[in-house]
Amino acid sequence: MKDVLSVQEAPATKAKDDKMRDLFEQVAPSYDSVTAIVSLGMDRRWRKKAVGYLAKMMGQPRQGPRSKPQQEPREILDACCGTGELTFLLAGAFPEAALTGIDFSDAMIMRAKHKMLRAGEKRGVQPARIKFLQADMNGLPFADRRFDLITVAFGLRNSVCCQQSLAELRRVLRPGGVLSVLDCVTPRRSLANSICRCYYHNWVPFVGSLVRSRHQYAHLPDSIEKFGDPDDVTRLLRETGFTDVALQPIFRDIICHFIAT
């Protein structure tokens, strides 16, 4: 019975994945501008804060009398990289690392490549250190235990199967490596939750309608509610095999940074 169910669910899962991919293909041209407006200009600050924490953490010694200093990552994977904003920040924070940015949207990858060629040197980034590939994190085209650091910013909650995505990310993460998840979550407090629901259901679709269409941004509140609160995300990471999970609030408990090993 289990095998029959998995076969029956596969087409439905693929249909959801295709629908989400098509959505991001359509919003790619306006993604950066809409994100900046929706976040009131704070999205870049949130990314910089998370990257700054990672840079500080991965340069500090581990705990214990025989511990060696944590080496800076040599290979970094930025999953759901979108137009490459986090990828470029990581390149600046870890100047010796090789970076790979992946996204399931070809339009997003094309914009990331264009930004790298147009403004890479201005950002202090050497284009030769960065590769952008179209790939789905539910089926990563990489060998096991390849990356020292894996980041996912504002993308995990859009996965059609978060458990499968995390299992794949864990597969390509080397032992002792770090997974960083930066995302919107459901606030624990009821008042903050009510305010966020009103904001996501009204302001976000309205801004989206000014540049594209309202329905293309209507998925945001649903994806956040399904993702859950900080405790739900921490539990999800542990259930997927990550044993050490730390939480860094970036903007109260609305934007959170989860660090897992």
GROMACS .gro file of C-alpha atoms in nm:
model
  261
    1MET     CA    1   0.000   0.000   0.000
    2LYS     CA    2   0.284   0.236   0.083
    3ASP     CA    3   0.438   0.188  -0.263
    4VAL     CA    4   0.103   0.254  -0.432
    5LEU     CA    5   0.056   0.576  -0.238
    6SER     CA    6   0.403   0.701  -0.322
    7VAL     CA    7   0.340   0.639  -0.692
    8GLN     CA    8   0.008   0.820  -0.675
    9GLU     CA    9   0.150   1.118  -0.486
   10ALA     CA   10   0.448   1.168  -0.716
   11PRO     CA   11   0.253   1.337  -1.001
   12ALA     CA   12   0.079   1.569  -0.752
   13THR     CA   13   0.412   1.664  -0.596
   14LYS     CA   14   0.564   1.728  -0.938
   15ALA     CA   15   0.265   1.942  -1.036
   16LYS     CA   16   0.311   2.156  -0.723
   17ASP     CA   17   0.683   2.187  -0.793
   18ASP     CA   18   0.618   2.291  -1.154
   19LYS     CA   19   0.359   2.546  -1.040
   20MET     CA   20   0.601   2.701  -0.791
   21ARG     CA   21   0.878   2.708  -1.052
   22ASP     CA   22   0.650   2.880  -1.303
   23LEU     CA   23   0.558   3.139  -1.041
   24PHE     CA   24   0.921   3.232  -0.979
   25GLU     CA   25   0.992   3.237  -1.352
   26GLN     CA   26   0.724   3.504  -1.383
   27VAL     CA   27   0.830   3.718  -1.085
   28ALA     CA   28   1.206   3.703  -1.153
   29PRO     CA   29   1.225   4.038  -1.343
   30SER     CA   30   1.074   4.230  -1.050
   31TYR     CA   31   1.187   4.005  -0.764
   32ASP     CA   32   1.457   4.231  -0.619
   33SER     CA   33   1.251   4.549  -0.631
   34VAL     CA   34   0.938   4.388  -0.486
   35THR     CA   35   1.138   4.219  -0.209
   36ALA     CA   36   1.295   4.553  -0.114
   37ILE     CA   37   0.956   4.727  -0.101
   38VAL     CA   38   0.780   4.445   0.083
   39SER     CA   39   1.054   4.427   0.348
   40LEU     CA   40   1.068   4.807   0.377
   41GLY     CA   41   1.428   4.794   0.258
   42MET     CA   42   1.545   4.562   0.535
   43ASP     CA   43   1.595   4.239   0.336
   44ARG     CA   44   1.960   4.314   0.254
   45ARG     CA   45   2.026   4.404   0.618
   46TRP     CA   46   1.880   4.069   0.727
   47ARG     CA   47   2.107   3.883   0.485
   48LYS     CA   48   2.413   4.081   0.593
   49LYS     CA   49   2.342   4.010   0.959
   50ALA     CA   50   2.315   3.636   0.894
   51VAL     CA   51   2.635   3.630   0.686
   52GLY     CA   52   2.818   3.833   0.949
   53TYR     CA   53   2.717   3.582   1.214
   54LEU     CA   54   2.839   3.292   0.997
   55ALA     CA   55   3.171   3.464   0.928
   56LYS     CA   56   3.227   3.522   1.298
   57MET     CA   57   3.114   3.174   1.399
   58MET     CA   58   3.323   2.985   1.144
   59GLY     CA   59   3.636   3.171   1.248
   60GLN     CA   60   3.603   3.085   1.617
   61PRO     CA   61   3.752   2.780   1.793
   62ARG     CA   62   3.525   2.489   1.876
   63GLN     CA   63   3.447   2.405   2.238
   64GLY     CA   64   3.668   2.160   2.427
   65PRO     CA   65   4.033   2.130   2.533
   66ARG     CA   66   4.140   1.941   2.218
   67SER     CA   67   3.932   2.138   1.973
   68LYS     CA   68   4.093   2.296   1.670
   69PRO     CA   69   3.980   2.628   1.524
   70GLN     CA   70   3.691   2.597   1.282
   71GLN     CA   71   3.834   2.649   0.935
   72GLU     CA   72   3.670   2.890   0.697
   73PRO     CA   73   3.466   2.706   0.434
   74ARG     CA   74   3.638   2.608   0.111
   75GLU     CA   75   3.319   2.520  -0.076
   76ILE     CA   76   2.985   2.692  -0.019
   77LEU     CA   77   2.645   2.605  -0.163
   78ASP     CA   78   2.378   2.876  -0.172
   79ALA     CA   79   2.055   2.686  -0.237
   80CYS     CA   80   1.749   2.876  -0.363
   81CYS     CA   81   1.992   3.155  -0.447
   82GLY     CA   82   1.740   3.356  -0.648
   83THR     CA   83   1.914   3.652  -0.810
   84GLY     CA   84   2.233   3.591  -0.610
   85GLU     CA   85   2.210   3.856  -0.337
   86LEU     CA   86   2.317   3.622  -0.055
   87THR     CA   87   2.574   3.453  -0.280
   88PHE     CA   88   2.756   3.782  -0.335
   89LEU     CA   89   2.755   3.861   0.038
   90LEU     CA   90   2.901   3.517   0.112
   91ALA     CA   91   3.172   3.574  -0.149
   92GLY     CA   92   3.273   3.893   0.029
   93ALA     CA   93   3.273   3.731   0.372
   94PHE     CA   94   3.471   3.423   0.266
   95PRO     CA   95   3.727   3.544   0.009
   96GLU     CA   96   3.900   3.206  -0.028
   97ALA     CA   97   3.588   2.998  -0.085
   98ALA     CA   98   3.444   2.864  -0.410
   99LEU     CA   99   3.070   2.927  -0.429
  100THR     CA  100   2.789   2.754  -0.612
  101GLY     CA  101   2.446   2.915  -0.632
  102ILE     CA  102   2.150   2.703  -0.740
  103ASP     CA  103   1.787   2.779  -0.806
  104PHE     CA  104   1.512   2.580  -0.976
  105SER     CA  105   1.411   2.891  -1.174
  106ASP     CA  106   1.614   2.946  -1.490
  107ALA     CA  107   1.500   3.310  -1.499
  108MET     CA  108   1.642   3.368  -1.149
  109ILE     CA  109   1.974   3.208  -1.246
  110MET     CA  110   1.997   3.421  -1.560
  111ARG     CA  111   1.947   3.736  -1.354
  112ALA     CA  112   2.209   3.623  -1.102
  113LYS     CA  113   2.461   3.567  -1.382
  114HIS     CA  114   2.379   3.905  -1.533
  115LYS     CA  115   2.428   4.079  -1.199
  116MET     CA  116   2.759   3.901  -1.147
  117LEU     CA  117   2.892   4.014  -1.485
  118ARG     CA  118   2.755   4.367  -1.449
  119ALA     CA  119   2.841   4.443  -1.088
  120GLY     CA  120   3.062   4.161  -0.962
  121GLU     CA  121   3.382   4.366  -0.955
  122LYS     CA  122   3.206   4.662  -0.792
  123ARG     CA  123   3.096   4.427  -0.514
  124GLY     CA  124   3.453   4.305  -0.474
  125VAL     CA  125   3.362   3.962  -0.611
  126GLN     CA  126   3.574   3.762  -0.854
  127PRO     CA  127   3.333   3.601  -1.102
  128ALA     CA  128   3.564   3.301  -1.143
  129ARG     CA  129   3.488   3.198  -0.782
  130ILE     CA  130   3.112   3.173  -0.837
  131LYS     CA  131   2.904   2.933  -1.043
  132PHE     CA  132   2.529   2.968  -1.090
  133LEU     CA  133   2.338   2.655  -1.191
  134GLN     CA  134   1.974   2.568  -1.244
  135ALA     CA  135   1.903   2.281  -1.005
  136ASP     CA  136   1.635   2.166  -0.762
  137MET     CA  137   1.735   2.111  -0.400
  138ASN     CA  138   1.505   1.808  -0.389
  139GLY     CA  139   1.753   1.634  -0.621
  140LEU     CA  140   2.095   1.798  -0.600
  141PRO     CA  141   2.349   1.717  -0.876
  142PHE     CA  142   2.641   1.697  -0.632
  143ALA     CA  143   2.845   1.423  -0.467
  144ASP     CA  144   2.796   1.336  -0.100
  145ARG     CA  145   2.978   1.541   0.164
  146ARG     CA  146   3.100   1.809  -0.075
  147PHE     CA  147   3.020   2.143   0.090
  148ASP     CA  148   3.153   2.299   0.411
  149LEU     CA  149   2.871   2.555   0.435
  150ILE     CA  150   2.521   2.544   0.286
  151THR     CA  151   2.286   2.841   0.300
  152VAL     CA  152   1.915   2.873   0.218
  153ALA     CA  153   1.762   3.220   0.243
  154PHE     CA  154   1.387   3.268   0.209
  155GLY     CA  155   1.353   2.949   0.006
  156LEU     CA  156   1.309   2.640   0.222
  157ARG     CA  157   0.944   2.716   0.305
  158ASN     CA  158   0.867   2.720  -0.070
  159SER     CA  159   0.981   2.359  -0.111
  160VAL     CA  160   0.705   2.110  -0.195
  161CYS     CA  161   0.871   1.875   0.056
  162CYS     CA  162   1.091   2.040   0.320
  163GLN     CA  163   1.196   1.702   0.461
  164GLN     CA  164   1.327   1.583   0.125
  165SER     CA  165   1.504   1.913   0.063
  166LEU     CA  166   1.675   1.901   0.403
  167ALA     CA  167   1.772   1.538   0.351
  168GLU     CA  168   1.940   1.633   0.022
  169LEU     CA  169   2.117   1.930   0.179
  170ARG     CA  170   2.240   1.709   0.462
  171ARG     CA  171   2.364   1.452   0.208
  172VAL     CA  172   2.594   1.703   0.036
  173LEU     CA  173   2.709   1.867   0.362
  174ARG     CA  174   3.040   1.738   0.491
  175PRO     CA  175   3.059   1.603   0.849
  176GLY     CA  176   3.102   1.899   1.079
  177GLY     CA  177   2.974   2.137   0.813
  178VAL     CA  178   2.715   2.407   0.875
  179LEU     CA  179   2.364   2.455   0.736
  180SER     CA  180   2.225   2.808   0.754
  181VAL     CA  181   1.851   2.867   0.704
  182LEU     CA  182   1.727   3.227   0.696
  183ASP     CA  183   1.352   3.264   0.658
  184CYS     CA  184   1.020   3.415   0.760
  185VAL     CA  185   0.840   3.222   1.032
  186THR     CA  186   0.510   3.247   1.216
  187PRO     CA  187   0.556   3.459   1.532
  188ARG     CA  188   0.493   3.280   1.861
  189ARG     CA  189   0.293   3.568   2.010
  190SER     CA  190  -0.068   3.600   1.900
  191LEU     CA  191  -0.061   3.981   1.858
  192ALA     CA  192   0.250   3.973   1.639
  193ASN     CA  193   0.099   3.683   1.448
  194SER     CA  194  -0.219   3.882   1.377
  195ILE     CA  195  -0.021   4.186   1.260
  196CYS     CA  196   0.195   3.973   1.031
  197ARG     CA  197  -0.106   3.795   0.884
  198CYS     CA  198  -0.266   4.129   0.799
  199TYR     CA  199   0.062   4.253   0.650
  200TYR     CA  200   0.125   3.942   0.439
  201HIS     CA  201  -0.234   3.907   0.318
  202ASN     CA  202  -0.276   4.272   0.220
  203TRP     CA  203   0.046   4.470   0.175
  204VAL     CA  204   0.249   4.202  -0.004
  205PRO     CA  205  -0.010   4.117  -0.272
  206PHE     CA  206  -0.079   4.489  -0.320
  207VAL     CA  207   0.287   4.566  -0.388
  208GLY     CA  208   0.305   4.265  -0.618
  209SER     CA  209   0.006   4.391  -0.814
  210LEU     CA  210   0.185   4.718  -0.889
  211VAL     CA  211   0.460   4.545  -1.086
  212ARG     CA  212   0.320   4.205  -1.184
  213SER     CA  213  -0.009   4.060  -1.065
  214ARG     CA  214  -0.161   4.018  -0.722
  215HIS     CA  215  -0.203   3.640  -0.732
  216GLN     CA  216   0.168   3.581  -0.798
  217TYR     CA  217   0.252   3.700  -0.447
  218ALA     CA  218  -0.051   3.556  -0.271
  219HIS     CA  219   0.140   3.235  -0.187
  220LEU     CA  220   0.361   3.411   0.071
  221PRO     CA  221   0.126   3.405   0.374
  222ASP     CA  222   0.031   3.042   0.313
  223SER     CA  223   0.394   2.933   0.283
  224ILE     CA  224   0.486   3.108   0.609
  225GLU     CA  225   0.193   2.962   0.800
  226LYS     CA  226   0.273   2.610   0.677
  227PHE     CA  227   0.641   2.657   0.768
  228GLY     CA  228   0.541   2.722   1.129
  229ASP     CA  229   0.699   2.906   1.421
  230PRO     CA  230   1.067   2.892   1.529
  231ASP     CA  231   1.005   2.581   1.738
  232ASP     CA  232   0.844   2.403   1.442
  233VAL     CA  233   1.142   2.478   1.217
  234THR     CA  234   1.389   2.369   1.485
  235ARG     CA  235   1.196   2.044   1.524
  236LEU     CA  236   1.195   1.992   1.147
  237LEU     CA  237   1.573   2.030   1.130
  238ARG     CA  238   1.627   1.783   1.414
  239GLU     CA  239   1.385   1.530   1.266
  240THR     CA  240   1.584   1.544   0.941
  241GLY     CA  241   1.906   1.446   1.118
  242PHE     CA  242   2.062   1.775   1.228
  243THR     CA  243   2.155   1.726   1.593
  244ASP     CA  244   2.287   2.069   1.691
  245VAL     CA  245   2.042   2.347   1.600
  246ALA     CA  246   2.081   2.708   1.715
  247LEU     CA  247   1.838   2.996   1.662
  248GLN     CA  248   1.943   3.354   1.595
  249PRO     CA  249   1.651   3.600   1.582
  250ILE     CA  250   1.720   3.849   1.302
  251PHE     CA  251   1.404   4.057   1.333
  252ARG     CA  252   1.232   3.960   1.657
  253ASP     CA  253   1.084   3.613   1.599
  254ILE     CA  254   0.950   3.701   1.253
  255ILE     CA  255   1.274   3.666   1.056
  256CYS     CA  256   1.492   3.391   1.203
  257HIS     CA  257   1.832   3.243   1.127
  258PHE     CA  258   1.873   2.873   1.204
  259ILE     CA  259   2.225   2.728   1.221
  260ALA     CA  260   2.246   2.349   1.215
  261THR     CA  261   2.519   2.085   1.202
   0.00000   0.00000   0.00000
